[in-house]
């Protein structure tokens, strides 16, 4: 029997995984610089958590959840996004709430039963940040600045922030009615899905990509004209704050996003080179969600970035580096295998003198190869140096594989380790 990776999922293999690791490392650094701390929530949650937050009428809840019953008949769902789980954890854990505002982030896989295509998968990874406890426009600006900073880190500097406001509990219901009336009057021109949305989720019609809906959508009332004074003021202040930070933005009155918890600010960042799936990430305010989940009244804002999309967009700007060891240990005699392993461990030096330098990457044959075969293998690994388990007491021989040159023998293991570290520094400095 032959198995294949499930549809819409993928293996991330050596050669590519280094780019992921680099993105992860940089993201952890950036989050720390901005004062955000990581939260790791479970991969699955009670189904109701997503129904109540993402929204019963959304595509995510209606069509895309991976839901199952456990052995006791509880309905659980693989998380389709990270905001609802994070809010649950925030309410459940007082220490996380102690800091106001709380600056939190997460990184991990999400699951949506979508039609797979480039940049769209059934298991995909998100980086997400959430700021809970501030209703101020400065919080909105910090979020968007952090988002942009993560993109800058990976070389994506030419980005457009699309900005909109969906209003609050005062002005949104009015807008919803206006939209519903407008689209009801043009019902015949709408696609089947949008006819359904008229009853369940009329705002989502604005986001429909079916070409026949486009002319009707173009004539729909503009949400930005219908904001109440406080929402309009907030929106204006966010725009001014972004101007102040030198972040380019564009008003996008048709941007409604696919999740129901948003209030006021919503945003998406688009980057070139992603084709149809050009949103690398998005987010917005959700001032009611914490309260709706039974927590204290806590305005909040956040975003998520799709990691596959981010990496797709940077493919040309940062090539992956394959893993190459610094040194291969070669045992010239068959019975020296354990000695070779011991030497490799000493050269890695990990548990000895701690230092700032990156430890040497050292590999050793564990496949019982002959001395000749070990030499061939050593050159295939891309290691710069081959080091040899000594015969008798003549010290440690080293060969520079790149130059094909034998180097001076080193008397001790520690001497050999230091020599390799110094040589590596020199080679790196010349690069
Ligand atoms: P979202 O727009 O549903 O928002 O997802 C954010 C990003 O995740 C998308 O822009 C995209 O890059 C990536 N993404 C979504 N679905 C897929 C997929 N099937 N395959 C690959 N990538 C995908 C949220 O999830 C909200 N939780 C964002 C947020 C945080 N709002 C407030 N805080």
CSV table of N, CA and C in Angstrom, one decimal, residues 5-7 9 34 45 53 57 83 105-106 108 206 213 259 267-268 285 309 315 357 361 373 393 430:
chain,number,residue,atom,x,y,z
A,5,UNK,N,0.6,12.3,0.8
A,5,UNK,CA,0.3,13.4,1.7
A,5,UNK,C,-1.2,13.8,1.5
A,6,UNK,N,-2.0,14.1,2.5
A,6,UNK,CA,-3.4,14.4,2.3
A,6,UNK,C,-3.6,15.6,1.4
A,7,UNK,N,-4.6,15.7,0.6
A,7,UNK,CA,-4.9,16.8,-0.3
A,7,UNK,C,-4.9,18.1,0.4
A,9,UNK,N,-2.3,19.5,1.8
A,9,UNK,CA,-1.3,19.6,2.8
A,9,UNK,C,0.1,19.4,2.1
A,34,UNK,N,9.3,44.2,19.9
A,34,UNK,CA,8.0,45.0,20.0
A,34,UNK,C,7.3,44.8,21.4
A,45,UNK,N,-10.0,22.8,19.6
A,45,UNK,CA,-10.8,23.5,20.6
A,45,UNK,C,-12.2,23.0,20.5
A,53,UNK,N,-17.4,32.9,17.4
A,53,UNK,CA,-16.5,34.0,17.2
A,53,UNK,C,-16.4,34.3,15.7
A,57,UNK,N,-22.5,32.2,10.0
A,57,UNK,CA,-22.8,32.4,8.6
A,57,UNK,C,-21.6,32.5,7.7
A,83,UNK,N,-7.1,33.6,16.6
A,83,UNK,CA,-7.6,34.7,17.5
A,83,UNK,C,-8.5,34.1,18.6
A,105,UNK,N,1.5,36.9,21.0
A,105,UNK,CA,1.6,36.4,19.6
A,105,UNK,C,1.6,34.8,19.6
A,106,UNK,N,1.4,34.3,18.4
A,106,UNK,CA,1.5,32.8,18.2
A,106,UNK,C,2.0,32.5,16.8
A,108,UNK,N,1.8,28.9,14.2
A,108,UNK,CA,1.5,27.5,14.1
A,108,UNK,C,0.5,27.2,13.0
A,206,UNK,N,-20.1,42.2,-0.6
A,206,UNK,CA,-19.1,43.2,-1.1
A,206,UNK,C,-17.8,42.6,-1.5
A,213,UNK,N,-21.3,39.8,-10.4
A,213,UNK,CA,-21.8,40.6,-9.2
A,213,UNK,C,-21.1,42.0,-9.2
A,259,UNK,N,-14.4,37.0,8.6
A,259,UNK,CA,-14.7,36.6,10.0
A,259,UNK,C,-15.6,37.6,10.6
A,267,UNK,N,-8.0,45.5,8.1
A,267,UNK,CA,-6.9,45.8,7.2
A,267,UNK,C,-6.4,44.5,6.5
A,268,UNK,N,-5.8,44.7,5.4
A,268,UNK,CA,-5.1,43.6,4.7
A,268,UNK,C,-3.8,44.1,4.1
A,285,UNK,N,-9.8,45.1,14.4
A,285,UNK,CA,-10.3,45.2,15.7
A,285,UNK,C,-11.4,44.2,16.0
A,309,UNK,N,2.3,32.0,2.2
A,309,UNK,CA,2.3,33.1,1.3
A,309,UNK,C,3.4,34.0,1.4
A,315,UNK,N,10.3,34.2,-2.4
A,315,UNK,CA,11.1,33.1,-3.1
A,315,UNK,C,12.3,33.7,-3.9
A,357,UNK,N,30.3,31.6,20.1
A,357,UNK,CA,30.3,31.1,18.7
A,357,UNK,C,29.4,30.0,18.5
A,361,UNK,N,29.4,22.2,13.2
A,361,UNK,CA,28.5,21.1,12.8
A,361,UNK,C,29.4,20.0,12.3
A,373,UNK,N,34.8,4.9,0.7
A,373,UNK,CA,33.4,5.4,0.6
A,373,UNK,C,33.1,6.5,1.6
A,393,UNK,N,49.8,7.6,17.6
A,393,UNK,CA,49.8,8.9,18.3
A,393,UNK,C,50.3,10.0,17.5
A,430,UNK,N,35.8,35.8,4.5
A,430,UNK,CA,36.2,36.0,3.1
A,430,UNK,C,35.0,36.0,2.2
